[in-house]
Short mmCIF file of C-alpha atoms and ligand atoms in Angstrom, two decimals:
data_model
loop_
_atom_site.label_atom_id
_atom_site.label_comp_id
_atom_site.label_asym_id
_atom_site.label_seq_id
_atom_site.Cartn_x
_atom_site.Cartn_y
_atom_site.Cartn_z
CA MET A 1 89.03 100.54 107.45
CA LYS A 2 87.38 103.87 106.78
CA ARG A 3 84.26 103.69 104.65
CA ILE A 4 83.84 106.06 101.71
CA LEU A 5 80.80 107.09 99.74
CA VAL A 6 81.72 108.37 96.26
CA LEU A 7 79.47 110.85 94.39
CA ALA A 8 79.81 111.20 90.62
CA SER A 9 78.01 112.76 87.68
CA GLY A 10 79.88 112.10 84.45
CA ARG A 11 82.21 109.71 82.70
CA GLY A 12 83.31 108.06 85.96
CA SER A 13 87.05 107.62 85.33
CA ASN A 14 88.00 108.90 88.77
CA PHE A 15 85.49 106.52 90.41
CA ARG A 16 86.95 103.56 88.53
CA ALA A 17 90.47 104.61 89.50
CA LEU A 18 89.47 104.83 93.19
CA LEU A 19 87.91 101.37 93.06
CA GLU A 20 91.13 99.93 91.54
CA ALA A 21 93.31 101.74 94.07
CA SER A 22 91.20 100.38 96.91
CA ARG A 23 91.42 96.85 95.52
CA HIS A 24 95.20 97.10 95.27
CA GLY A 25 95.75 98.68 98.71
CA VAL A 26 97.02 101.98 97.27
CA LEU A 27 93.94 103.50 98.84
CA ARG A 28 93.61 101.95 102.34
CA ALA A 29 89.89 102.49 102.64
CA GLU A 30 86.67 100.74 101.57
CA ILE A 31 84.63 102.23 98.70
CA ALA A 32 81.31 101.41 100.34
CA ALA A 33 78.83 102.91 97.86
CA LEU A 34 78.27 105.19 94.87
CA GLY A 35 75.78 108.03 94.49
CA VAL A 36 75.08 109.52 91.06
CA SER A 37 73.26 112.69 90.02
CA LYS A 38 72.39 111.13 86.66
CA ARG A 39 71.35 107.52 85.96
CA ASP A 40 73.42 107.35 82.79
CA CYS A 41 76.61 108.30 84.62
CA GLY A 42 79.66 106.29 83.48
CA ALA A 43 80.42 105.17 87.00
CA VAL A 44 77.20 103.14 87.39
CA GLY A 45 78.41 100.08 85.49
CA ALA A 46 81.55 99.78 87.52
CA ALA A 47 79.59 100.04 90.79
CA GLU A 48 77.17 97.36 89.65
CA ALA A 49 80.01 95.10 88.59
CA ALA A 50 81.48 95.52 92.06
CA ASN A 51 78.11 94.85 93.69
CA LEU A 52 78.16 98.18 95.45
CA PRO A 53 75.03 99.89 96.81
CA LEU A 54 73.92 102.58 94.38
CA LEU A 55 72.11 105.80 95.24
CA LEU A 56 70.36 107.11 92.14
CA GLU A 57 69.76 110.85 91.94
CA PRO A 58 69.77 111.13 95.73
CA SER A 59 68.81 114.33 97.57
CA GLU A 60 71.23 115.67 100.18
CA ALA A 61 68.91 114.32 102.87
CA ASP A 62 69.02 110.85 101.23
CA ILE A 63 72.82 110.97 101.22
CA LEU A 64 73.05 112.04 104.85
CA ALA A 65 70.56 109.35 105.95
CA PHE A 66 72.52 106.72 104.02
CA ALA A 67 75.85 107.91 105.44
CA LYS A 68 74.50 107.69 108.98
CA ALA A 69 72.83 104.28 108.56
CA GLN A 70 75.82 102.75 106.73
CA LYS A 71 78.52 104.28 108.96
CA ILE A 72 80.18 106.23 106.14
CA HIS A 73 83.23 108.23 107.35
CA PHE A 74 84.01 110.30 104.24
CA VAL A 75 82.28 111.54 101.15
CA VAL A 76 84.45 111.78 98.02
CA LEU A 77 83.37 113.83 95.01
CA ALA A 78 84.56 112.38 91.71
CA GLY A 79 83.31 114.78 89.10
CA TYR A 80 80.11 115.51 91.03
CA MET A 81 78.59 118.55 89.33
CA LYS A 82 76.27 119.70 92.06
CA ILE A 83 76.86 122.53 94.51
CA LEU A 84 76.50 121.25 98.07
CA SER A 85 74.62 123.25 100.66
CA LYS A 86 76.23 124.60 103.87
CA HIS A 87 73.86 122.38 105.84
CA PHE A 88 75.10 119.29 104.06
CA ILE A 89 78.77 120.23 104.47
CA ASP A 90 78.31 121.07 108.14
CA ALA A 91 76.66 117.68 108.73
CA LEU A 92 79.86 115.98 107.63
CA ARG A 93 82.60 117.44 109.85
CA ASP A 94 84.85 115.76 112.38
CA ASP A 95 85.06 116.80 116.02
CA LYS A 96 87.61 119.52 115.14
CA GLY A 97 85.25 120.97 112.56
CA LEU A 98 87.26 119.69 109.60
CA SER A 99 85.19 118.90 106.51
CA GLN A 100 85.00 115.20 105.74
CA ILE A 101 84.10 115.79 102.09
CA ILE A 102 86.98 115.62 99.57
CA ASN A 103 86.93 117.01 96.02
CA ILE A 104 89.14 116.89 92.98
CA HIS A 105 89.35 119.97 90.77
CA PRO A 106 91.22 119.99 87.45
CA SER A 107 93.28 123.18 87.97
CA LEU A 108 95.90 124.62 90.28
CA LEU A 109 93.41 126.31 92.62
CA PRO A 110 92.87 129.14 93.32
CA ALA A 111 93.41 129.52 89.56
CA PHE A 112 90.53 128.58 87.30
CA PRO A 113 87.72 127.59 89.70
CA GLY A 114 84.32 126.53 88.27
CA LEU A 115 83.47 124.67 85.06
CA ASP A 116 85.83 123.52 82.26
CA ALA A 117 89.02 124.20 84.22
CA TYR A 118 91.29 122.50 81.72
CA GLY A 119 89.73 124.62 78.96
CA GLN A 120 90.14 127.76 81.03
CA ALA A 121 93.84 127.04 81.57
CA PHE A 122 94.38 126.18 77.86
CA ARG A 123 92.70 129.39 76.63
CA ALA A 124 94.54 131.52 79.23
CA GLY A 125 97.82 130.37 77.66
CA VAL A 126 99.46 129.39 80.96
CA ARG A 127 102.61 127.29 80.95
CA GLU A 128 101.34 124.74 83.46
CA ALA A 129 98.00 123.28 84.27
CA GLY A 130 97.33 120.97 87.20
CA VAL A 131 95.13 119.16 89.61
CA THR A 132 94.03 120.08 93.15
CA ILE A 133 92.64 117.85 95.88
CA HIS A 134 90.84 119.81 98.58
CA LEU A 135 88.34 119.63 101.39
CA VAL A 136 84.89 120.97 100.53
CA GLU A 137 83.71 124.19 102.17
CA PRO A 138 80.63 126.23 101.26
CA GLU A 139 82.84 128.58 99.21
CA VAL A 140 83.00 126.65 95.93
CA ASP A 141 86.52 125.33 95.12
CA GLY A 142 87.76 127.22 98.21
CA GLY A 143 88.36 124.66 101.01
CA PRO A 144 91.74 123.62 102.48
CA ILE A 145 94.10 122.18 99.86
CA LEU A 146 95.45 118.68 100.56
CA ASP A 147 97.72 118.37 97.52
CA GLN A 148 98.36 119.70 94.05
CA LYS A 149 100.30 118.51 91.03
CA SER A 150 101.19 120.50 87.92
CA PHE A 151 102.14 119.50 84.39
CA ARG A 152 103.38 121.44 81.36
CA ILE A 153 100.87 122.35 78.68
CA ASP A 154 102.73 125.00 76.74
CA ARG A 155 103.37 122.72 73.75
CA MET A 156 99.83 121.33 73.65
CA ARG A 157 97.53 122.19 70.74
CA THR A 158 94.08 121.20 72.00
CA VAL A 159 92.09 121.07 75.20
CA GLU A 160 91.66 117.33 74.64
CA GLU A 161 95.44 116.92 74.83
CA VAL A 162 95.47 118.82 78.14
CA GLU A 163 92.71 116.59 79.51
CA SER A 164 94.30 113.34 78.42
CA ARG A 165 97.52 114.38 80.16
CA GLY A 166 95.59 115.53 83.25
CA LEU A 167 93.31 112.51 83.84
CA PRO A 168 96.11 110.00 84.74
CA VAL A 169 97.51 112.70 87.09
CA GLU A 170 94.06 113.02 88.66
CA HIS A 171 93.65 109.26 89.15
CA ASP A 172 97.10 108.84 90.74
CA LEU A 173 97.00 111.91 92.96
CA TYR A 174 93.37 111.38 94.15
CA SER A 175 93.94 107.81 95.35
CA LYS A 176 97.17 108.64 97.11
CA THR A 177 95.83 111.82 98.76
CA ILE A 178 92.60 110.26 99.94
CA ASP A 179 94.68 107.43 101.39
CA TRP A 180 96.72 109.59 103.77
CA PHE A 181 93.91 111.97 104.60
CA VAL A 182 91.30 109.38 105.62
CA ASN A 183 93.94 107.50 107.60
CA GLY A 184 94.67 110.61 109.64
CA GLU A 185 98.28 111.03 108.43
CA TYR A 186 98.31 114.82 108.61
CA GLN A 187 98.81 117.78 110.90
CA LEU A 188 96.64 120.82 111.09
CA GLN A 189 98.38 124.18 110.97
CA ASN A 190 96.98 127.59 111.48
CA ARG A 191 99.34 129.98 109.77
CA GLY A 192 97.62 132.93 111.28
CA SER A 193 96.32 134.12 107.96
CA PRO A 194 93.84 137.00 108.06
CA GLU A 195 91.00 134.66 107.08
CA GLY A 196 91.99 132.32 109.90
CA LYS A 197 92.18 129.48 107.45
CA VAL A 198 93.24 126.05 108.53
CA TYR A 199 95.97 124.24 106.53
CA VAL A 200 96.23 120.51 106.29
CA ALA A 201 99.84 119.30 105.99
CA ARG A 202 100.75 115.72 105.26
CA ALA A 203 102.48 114.21 108.32
C1 LIG B 1 87.46 115.37 86.19
O1 LIG B 1 88.34 116.04 85.29
C2 LIG B 1 87.34 116.12 87.49
O2 LIG B 1 88.56 116.64 87.89
C3 LIG B 1 86.32 117.16 87.13
O3 LIG B 1 85.36 116.49 86.36
C4 LIG B 1 86.00 115.45 85.65
C5 LIG B 1 85.23 114.13 85.94
O4 LIG B 1 85.77 113.06 85.19
N1 LIG B 1 85.78 117.79 88.30
C6 LIG B 1 85.42 119.09 88.35
O5 LIG B 1 85.51 119.84 87.40
C7 LIG B 1 84.86 119.50 89.68
N2 LIG B 1 84.66 120.93 89.70
P1 LIG B 1 85.40 111.62 85.52
O6 LIG B 1 83.88 111.52 85.58
O7 LIG B 1 85.96 110.81 84.40
O8 LIG B 1 85.98 111.25 86.85
#
């Protein structure tokens, strides 16, 4: 089983969903530890209840040392609100150079990168919002996309409504996508784009 270190900052609903998915075999990987950028992060209680090792406000060097010592294969960001350095990202690549850090972003990237993506979509008046799971590259919210899922928001009246529709989509798509990615069920494609970007297609 691949071993995953999850990093979180906020409410922790994605972390709890990943723990559940791992327990039920929807996510065929071991959640091995949690790192949090704030001690009062909502994910901490769930990690303690599961007896998981906890990294409190770790530096990037702390995380890399832990990952090496504990044989962590993948780092998963679950609402981790820190920008990662190129050095950190480059330290976590496989032998083909593919980033081993996975992120969830609450929009249909490349639309609405950055903070408050549900709010951005709501205020822009778009018909559909969505969720993107992608690999982390130094360009923020710009790494290879693993999967996306959209949902209608044109009848919604508040950002809270958009978010409460989006969160269950996040929890479901994140577990399923991490599952196939960490278990190597994909092919790499180079579509010869001018930027020479690599695409990751589910096998
Ligand atoms: C989620 O909506 C996640 O997609 C978002 O933060 C929230 C964390 O919620 N992530 C980003 O915006 C990353 N740029 P959670 O703490 O309940 O999982």
